């Protein structure tokens, strides 16, 4: 069983033909930005006459949806987070459960978090107001079924955005996982997380078993932790072995770099590169959720005890499938890989 902690969001995906809105709202290209609720509502008004698609969103939710599609729902998957007592919260819950992911949401009297993703060809800019998702407190964890779910899990996955404005609860979750000797995978998720919660981010990097991130995110973490190079950071992470994975892989660091080769570091300094799969230009839709999908495929392989090089291959495959869809929409066809055939 896999349990994930993250921001349950409702995504609105918009295809734009130019950078007018990106410039108007001062949005980063291929990046994320959190905004006040009034600005998100204003942006939604600006795109109301454009072609839009709605979907359950949030990094951890995307990863679990892809994980369940790829594995054929042979594992239980739980998403833990916080939503509002509103229609959006109910919709997110039903969308997740339709994709085979069980929800353990804490319901708040605050609007459910939402995002707008502006897509311009291969580039995308994501705007979020996480709303109720940030209202996640330690006492709420203690009062709910969350600890018993963690107790039964084989792996916990935590997105970096889960750390913002709820650092005490995030640390509590990680400490519970480590007390239970539960394997923990952490995704840095965004460069700006380093700026928002530097101390807590460093704590997670130092106390998790598996770290995912892209090249820019690892460069930001290396700078935060005062390492001269990403290589020095990786060496530090591998030495922080929590022993939960020591007999098999040791700690694992996975670095993606868009269409360029990625890297997987593990154990006592072992390392290999993996290559992403090509996609025909006319089949490419957008890159929304590609990184989340990669993690879903990688963790599917890991839970099935597949070799790490195969885990990376499976991650590349699931990412390749998602960039052929609009947003992080699951493919209608089943995956071509059968995990039982991989040794």
GROMACS .gro file of C-alpha atoms in nm:
model
  343
    1UNK     CA    1   0.000   0.000   0.000
    2UNK     CA    2   0.114   0.353  -0.077
    3UNK     CA    3   0.004   0.661   0.117
    4UNK     CA    4   0.071   1.012  -0.010
    5UNK     CA    5   0.053   1.356   0.149
    6UNK     CA    6  -0.010   1.659  -0.066
    7UNK     CA    7  -0.236   1.940  -0.179
    8UNK     CA    8  -0.573   1.816  -0.311
    9UNK     CA    9  -0.653   2.065  -0.587
   10UNK     CA   10  -0.895   2.112  -0.873
   11UNK     CA   11  -0.708   2.197  -1.193
   12UNK     CA   12  -0.835   2.414  -1.475
   13UNK     CA   13  -0.617   2.364  -1.784
   14UNK     CA   14  -0.623   2.636  -2.049
   15UNK     CA   15  -0.454   2.636  -2.389
   16UNK     CA   16  -0.333   2.987  -2.474
   17UNK     CA   17  -0.207   3.117  -2.808
   18UNK     CA   18   0.029   3.384  -2.676
   19UNK     CA   19   0.192   3.511  -2.358
   20UNK     CA   20  -0.056   3.791  -2.283
   21UNK     CA   21  -0.194   3.635  -1.964
   22UNK     CA   22   0.147   3.507  -1.858
   23UNK     CA   23   0.282   3.861  -1.876
   24UNK     CA   24  -0.028   4.016  -1.716
   25UNK     CA   25   0.005   3.799  -1.407
   26UNK     CA   26   0.387   3.791  -1.409
   27UNK     CA   27   0.398   3.412  -1.428
   28UNK     CA   28   0.711   3.199  -1.459
   29UNK     CA   29   0.753   2.990  -1.774
   30UNK     CA   30   0.758   2.620  -1.683
   31UNK     CA   31   0.714   2.712  -1.319
   32UNK     CA   32   0.458   2.758  -1.044
   33UNK     CA   33   0.330   3.058  -0.853
   34UNK     CA   34   0.093   3.082  -0.557
   35UNK     CA   35  -0.148   3.376  -0.562
   36UNK     CA   36  -0.426   3.516  -0.340
   37UNK     CA   37  -0.776   3.384  -0.404
   38UNK     CA   38  -0.896   3.709  -0.561
   39UNK     CA   39  -0.621   3.690  -0.826
   40UNK     CA   40  -0.705   3.330  -0.909
   41UNK     CA   41  -1.071   3.426  -0.950
   42UNK     CA   42  -0.967   3.715  -1.173
   43UNK     CA   43  -0.761   3.481  -1.390
   44UNK     CA   44  -1.051   3.236  -1.413
   45UNK     CA   45  -1.267   3.520  -1.540
   46UNK     CA   46  -1.005   3.604  -1.802
   47UNK     CA   47  -1.010   3.248  -1.939
   48UNK     CA   48  -1.383   3.175  -1.912
   49UNK     CA   49  -1.435   3.205  -2.288
   50UNK     CA   50  -1.134   2.988  -2.374
   51UNK     CA   51  -1.116   2.611  -2.415
   52UNK     CA   52  -1.065   2.462  -2.069
   53UNK     CA   53  -1.036   2.117  -1.911
   54UNK     CA   54  -1.097   2.035  -1.543
   55UNK     CA   55  -0.923   1.754  -1.355
   56UNK     CA   56  -0.815   1.649  -1.008
   57UNK     CA   57  -0.476   1.808  -0.953
   58UNK     CA   58  -0.189   1.844  -0.712
   59UNK     CA   59   0.147   1.669  -0.740
   60UNK     CA   60   0.083   1.378  -0.506
   61UNK     CA   61  -0.267   1.320  -0.644
   62UNK     CA   62  -0.133   1.311  -0.999
   63UNK     CA   63   0.134   1.062  -0.897
   64UNK     CA   64  -0.115   0.829  -0.729
   65UNK     CA   65  -0.358   0.842  -1.022
   66UNK     CA   66  -0.080   0.745  -1.264
   67UNK     CA   67   0.046   0.481  -1.019
   68UNK     CA   68  -0.299   0.319  -1.008
   69UNK     CA   69  -0.344   0.333  -1.386
   70UNK     CA   70  -0.005   0.172  -1.441
   71UNK     CA   71  -0.033  -0.102  -1.178
   72UNK     CA   72  -0.394  -0.190  -1.259
   73UNK     CA   73  -0.498  -0.096  -0.903
   74UNK     CA   74  -0.336  -0.403  -0.749
   75UNK     CA   75  -0.214  -0.187  -0.459
   76UNK     CA   76  -0.419   0.026  -0.224
   77UNK     CA   77  -0.341   0.396  -0.263
   78UNK     CA   78  -0.445   0.667  -0.019
   79UNK     CA   79  -0.418   1.044  -0.060
   80UNK     CA   80  -0.416   1.246   0.260
   81UNK     CA   81  -0.478   1.619   0.260
   82UNK     CA   82  -0.732   1.888   0.329
   83UNK     CA   83  -1.024   2.016   0.119
   84UNK     CA   84  -1.306   2.263   0.165
   85UNK     CA   85  -1.665   2.184   0.250
   86UNK     CA   86  -1.774   2.279  -0.101
   87UNK     CA   87  -1.857   2.146  -0.447
   88UNK     CA   88  -1.494   2.155  -0.558
   89UNK     CA   89  -1.391   1.938  -0.265
   90UNK     CA   90  -1.664   1.684  -0.342
   91UNK     CA   91  -1.565   1.684  -0.709
   92UNK     CA   92  -1.196   1.625  -0.633
   93UNK     CA   93  -1.290   1.335  -0.404
   94UNK     CA   94  -1.510   1.169  -0.666
   95UNK     CA   95  -1.250   1.217  -0.941
   96UNK     CA   96  -0.976   1.060  -0.729
   97UNK     CA   97  -1.188   0.764  -0.623
   98UNK     CA   98  -1.293   0.706  -0.984
   99UNK     CA   99  -0.923   0.659  -1.062
  100UNK     CA  100  -0.878   0.405  -0.783
  101UNK     CA  101  -0.731   0.634  -0.517
  102UNK     CA  102  -0.888   0.631  -0.170
  103UNK     CA  103  -0.921   0.970  -0.004
  104UNK     CA  104  -0.863   1.057   0.360
  105UNK     CA  105  -0.943   1.426   0.347
  106UNK     CA  106  -0.978   1.661   0.641
  107UNK     CA  107  -1.270   1.891   0.553
  108UNK     CA  108  -1.236   2.261   0.635
  109UNK     CA  109  -1.465   2.564   0.614
  110UNK     CA  110  -1.224   2.720   0.364
  111UNK     CA  111  -1.248   2.692  -0.017
  112UNK     CA  112  -1.087   2.387  -0.177
  113UNK     CA  113  -0.753   2.465  -0.337
  114UNK     CA  114  -0.747   2.527  -0.710
  115UNK     CA  115  -0.501   2.587  -0.991
  116UNK     CA  116  -0.508   2.735  -1.338
  117UNK     CA  117  -0.252   2.599  -1.581
  118UNK     CA  118  -0.180   2.806  -1.892
  119UNK     CA  119  -0.038   2.588  -2.169
  120UNK     CA  120   0.152   2.734  -2.464
  121UNK     CA  121   0.282   2.442  -2.669
  122UNK     CA  122   0.550   2.263  -2.468
  123UNK     CA  123   0.560   2.540  -2.206
  124UNK     CA  124   0.326   2.581  -1.915
  125UNK     CA  125   0.271   2.824  -1.628
  126UNK     CA  126   0.082   2.711  -1.321
  127UNK     CA  127  -0.102   2.944  -1.083
  128UNK     CA  128  -0.235   2.810  -0.754
  129UNK     CA  129  -0.431   2.910  -0.450
  130UNK     CA  130  -0.404   2.609  -0.225
  131UNK     CA  131  -0.686   2.725   0.001
  132UNK     CA  132  -0.797   2.457   0.245
  133UNK     CA  133  -0.497   2.237   0.165
  134UNK     CA  134  -0.272   2.446   0.390
  135UNK     CA  135  -0.504   2.404   0.691
  136UNK     CA  136  -0.357   2.075   0.804
  137UNK     CA  137  -0.266   2.052   1.173
  138UNK     CA  138  -0.102   1.795   1.400
  139UNK     CA  139  -0.410   1.762   1.622
  140UNK     CA  140  -0.621   1.681   1.316
  141UNK     CA  141  -0.385   1.398   1.227
  142UNK     CA  142  -0.417   1.259   1.579
  143UNK     CA  143  -0.798   1.273   1.568
  144UNK     CA  144  -0.835   1.089   1.238
  145UNK     CA  145  -0.759   0.752   1.081
  146UNK     CA  146  -0.434   0.881   0.928
  147UNK     CA  147  -0.186   0.711   1.163
  148UNK     CA  148  -0.348   0.369   1.115
  149UNK     CA  149  -0.324   0.413   0.737
  150UNK     CA  150   0.045   0.497   0.773
  151UNK     CA  151   0.094   0.191   0.994
  152UNK     CA  152  -0.037  -0.039   0.718
  153UNK     CA  153   0.153   0.130   0.433
  154UNK     CA  154   0.464   0.004   0.253
  155UNK     CA  155   0.567   0.347   0.127
  156UNK     CA  156   0.488   0.711   0.203
  157UNK     CA  157   0.518   0.979  -0.064
  158UNK     CA  158   0.530   1.349   0.028
  159UNK     CA  159   0.525   1.639  -0.217
  160UNK     CA  160   0.729   1.952  -0.146
  161UNK     CA  161   0.424   2.177  -0.164
  162UNK     CA  162   0.286   1.992   0.141
  163UNK     CA  163   0.551   2.170   0.350
  164UNK     CA  164   0.433   2.526   0.290
  165UNK     CA  165   0.252   2.699   0.579
  166UNK     CA  166   0.213   2.373   0.774
  167UNK     CA  167   0.571   2.294   0.870
  168UNK     CA  168   0.484   2.150   1.212
  169UNK     CA  169   0.235   1.905   1.062
  170UNK     CA  170   0.473   1.811   0.779
  171UNK     CA  171   0.757   1.736   1.021
  172UNK     CA  172   0.518   1.539   1.240
  173UNK     CA  173   0.417   1.324   0.942
  174UNK     CA  174   0.781   1.257   0.850
  175UNK     CA  175   0.877   1.176   1.210
  176UNK     CA  176   0.582   0.934   1.235
  177UNK     CA  177   0.697   0.762   0.916
  178UNK     CA  178   1.050   0.724   1.047
  179UNK     CA  179   0.925   0.597   1.385
  180UNK     CA  180   0.722   0.335   1.197
  181UNK     CA  181   1.028   0.258   0.981
  182UNK     CA  182   0.813   0.342   0.680
  183UNK     CA  183   1.004   0.411   0.358
  184UNK     CA  184   0.959   0.777   0.259
  185UNK     CA  185   0.990   0.927  -0.088
  186UNK     CA  186   1.003   1.307  -0.112
  187UNK     CA  187   0.961   1.528  -0.416
  188UNK     CA  188   1.115   1.877  -0.396
  189UNK     CA  189   0.833   1.988  -0.630
  190UNK     CA  190   0.941   2.348  -0.692
  191UNK     CA  191   1.236   2.583  -0.659
  192UNK     CA  192   1.034   2.833  -0.459
  193UNK     CA  193   0.973   2.576  -0.183
  194UNK     CA  194   1.340   2.627  -0.094
  195UNK     CA  195   1.269   2.996  -0.036
  196UNK     CA  196   0.941   2.950   0.152
  197UNK     CA  197   1.042   2.679   0.400
  198UNK     CA  198   1.423   2.644   0.385
  199UNK     CA  199   1.473   2.479   0.724
  200UNK     CA  200   1.193   2.226   0.682
  201UNK     CA  201   1.297   2.146   0.326
  202UNK     CA  202   1.651   2.073   0.446
  203UNK     CA  203   1.509   1.854   0.724
  204UNK     CA  204   1.317   1.648   0.468
  205UNK     CA  205   1.615   1.613   0.236
  206UNK     CA  206   1.820   1.486   0.529
  207UNK     CA  207   1.559   1.244   0.668
  208UNK     CA  208   1.388   1.086   0.365
  209UNK     CA  209   1.494   0.768   0.184
  210UNK     CA  210   1.423   0.873  -0.176
  211UNK     CA  211   1.450   1.226  -0.315
  212UNK     CA  212   1.299   1.326  -0.651
  213UNK     CA  213   1.349   1.657  -0.827
  214UNK     CA  214   1.454   1.822  -1.148
  215UNK     CA  215   1.794   1.972  -1.217
  216UNK     CA  216   1.695   2.328  -1.121
  217UNK     CA  217   1.539   2.211  -0.795
  218UNK     CA  218   1.850   2.018  -0.692
  219UNK     CA  219   2.065   2.320  -0.775
  220UNK     CA  220   1.843   2.531  -0.548
  221UNK     CA  221   1.870   2.278  -0.264
  222UNK     CA  222   2.249   2.259  -0.304
  223UNK     CA  223   2.267   2.638  -0.276
  224UNK     CA  224   2.036   2.637   0.026
  225UNK     CA  225   2.248   2.377   0.206
  226UNK     CA  226   2.568   2.563   0.110
  227UNK     CA  227   2.715   2.294  -0.114
  228UNK     CA  228   2.932   2.406  -0.403
  229UNK     CA  229   2.786   2.148  -0.640
  230UNK     CA  230   2.487   1.915  -0.671
  231UNK     CA  231   2.736   1.627  -0.660
  232UNK     CA  232   2.834   1.724  -0.305
  233UNK     CA  233   2.467   1.737  -0.207
  234UNK     CA  234   2.408   1.390  -0.350
  235UNK     CA  235   2.704   1.251  -0.156
  236UNK     CA  236   2.557   1.397   0.163
  237UNK     CA  237   2.213   1.246   0.095
  238UNK     CA  238   2.355   0.901   0.023
  239UNK     CA  239   2.551   0.911   0.349
  240UNK     CA  240   2.234   0.997   0.544
  241UNK     CA  241   2.125   0.636   0.512
  242UNK     CA  242   1.828   0.563   0.737
  243UNK     CA  243   1.889   0.187   0.691
  244UNK     CA  244   1.531   0.125   0.577
  245UNK     CA  245   1.659   0.067   0.223
  246UNK     CA  246   2.019  -0.029   0.300
  247UNK     CA  247   1.990  -0.400   0.223
  248UNK     CA  248   1.850  -0.330  -0.122
  249UNK     CA  249   1.950   0.011  -0.259
  250UNK     CA  250   2.054   0.249   0.017
  251UNK     CA  251   1.919   0.601  -0.020
  252UNK     CA  252   1.807   0.700  -0.370
  253UNK     CA  253   1.837   1.035  -0.550
  254UNK     CA  254   1.658   1.080  -0.883
  255UNK     CA  255   1.723   1.390  -1.095
  256UNK     CA  256   1.522   1.465  -1.409
  257UNK     CA  257   1.609   1.726  -1.671
  258UNK     CA  258   1.320   1.755  -1.914
  259UNK     CA  259   1.400   1.587  -2.245
  260UNK     CA  260   1.766   1.544  -2.143
  261UNK     CA  261   1.899   1.228  -1.975
  262UNK     CA  262   1.819   1.191  -1.606
  263UNK     CA  263   2.032   1.053  -1.325
  264UNK     CA  264   1.974   0.797  -1.051
  265UNK     CA  265   2.221   0.781  -0.761
  266UNK     CA  266   2.201   0.520  -0.486
  267UNK     CA  267   2.387   0.307  -0.235
  268UNK     CA  268   2.752   0.386  -0.178
  269UNK     CA  269   2.775   0.614  -0.478
  270UNK     CA  270   2.642   0.395  -0.760
  271UNK     CA  271   2.504   0.596  -1.048
  272UNK     CA  272   2.341   0.553  -1.387
  273UNK     CA  273   2.182   0.776  -1.648
  274UNK     CA  274   1.843   0.710  -1.800
  275UNK     CA  275   1.708   0.843  -2.126
  276UNK     CA  276   1.359   0.977  -2.182
  277UNK     CA  277   1.148   0.841  -2.464
  278UNK     CA  278   1.091   1.042  -2.779
  279UNK     CA  279   0.742   1.156  -2.872
  280UNK     CA  280   0.631   1.265  -3.216
  281UNK     CA  281   0.563   1.638  -3.226
  282UNK     CA  282   0.207   1.589  -3.347
  283UNK     CA  283   0.138   1.352  -3.055
  284UNK     CA  284   0.274   1.589  -2.789
  285UNK     CA  285   0.000   1.780  -2.601
  286UNK     CA  286   0.159   1.945  -2.297
  287UNK     CA  287   0.399   1.875  -2.011
  288UNK     CA  288   0.150   1.913  -1.724
  289UNK     CA  289   0.203   1.637  -1.471
  290UNK     CA  290   0.495   1.479  -1.658
  291UNK     CA  291   0.719   1.489  -1.352
  292UNK     CA  292   0.443   1.356  -1.129
  293UNK     CA  293   0.378   1.077  -1.380
  294UNK     CA  294   0.747   0.986  -1.383
  295UNK     CA  295   0.737   0.942  -1.005
  296UNK     CA  296   0.423   0.729  -1.035
  297UNK     CA  297   0.593   0.487  -1.272
  298UNK     CA  298   0.917   0.481  -1.073
  299UNK     CA  299   0.739   0.405  -0.744
  300UNK     CA  300   0.529   0.137  -0.913
  301UNK     CA  301   0.848  -0.041  -1.011
  302UNK     CA  302   0.998   0.009  -0.665
  303UNK     CA  303   0.698  -0.136  -0.482
  304UNK     CA  304   0.708  -0.433  -0.717
  305UNK     CA  305   1.077  -0.477  -0.622
  306UNK     CA  306   1.206  -0.417  -0.975
  307UNK     CA  307   1.570  -0.312  -1.041
  308UNK     CA  308   1.630   0.063  -1.023
  309UNK     CA  309   1.714   0.093  -1.392
  310UNK     CA  310   1.376  -0.059  -1.470
  311UNK     CA  311   1.207   0.178  -1.222
  312UNK     CA  312   1.356   0.471  -1.417
  313UNK     CA  313   1.246   0.318  -1.748
  314UNK     CA  314   0.892   0.277  -1.618
  315UNK     CA  315   0.895   0.637  -1.496
  316UNK     CA  316   1.001   0.757  -1.840
  317UNK     CA  317   0.725   0.550  -1.998
  318UNK     CA  318   0.449   0.687  -1.774
  319UNK     CA  319   0.571   1.044  -1.827
  320UNK     CA  320   0.574   0.983  -2.203
  321UNK     CA  321   0.215   0.863  -2.190
  322UNK     CA  322   0.098   1.168  -1.993
  323UNK     CA  323   0.253   1.427  -2.226
  324UNK     CA  324   0.036   1.278  -2.501
  325UNK     CA  325  -0.276   1.382  -2.304
  326UNK     CA  326  -0.427   1.719  -2.218
  327UNK     CA  327  -0.317   1.789  -1.864
  328UNK     CA  328  -0.255   1.495  -1.634
  329UNK     CA  329  -0.536   1.295  -1.793
  330UNK     CA  330  -0.498   0.919  -1.771
  331UNK     CA  331  -0.467   0.733  -2.103
  332UNK     CA  332  -0.774   0.537  -2.206
  333UNK     CA  333  -0.564   0.240  -2.315
  334UNK     CA  334  -0.388   0.010  -2.067
  335UNK     CA  335  -0.009   0.033  -2.022
  336UNK     CA  336   0.208  -0.170  -2.259
  337UNK     CA  337   0.431  -0.294  -1.976
  338UNK     CA  338   0.336  -0.592  -1.764
  339UNK     CA  339   0.519  -0.564  -1.432
  340UNK     CA  340   0.511  -0.942  -1.394
  341UNK     CA  341   0.734  -0.976  -1.701
  342UNK     CA  342   1.009  -0.749  -1.563
  343UNK     CA  343   1.291  -0.912  -1.367
   0.00000   0.00000   0.00000
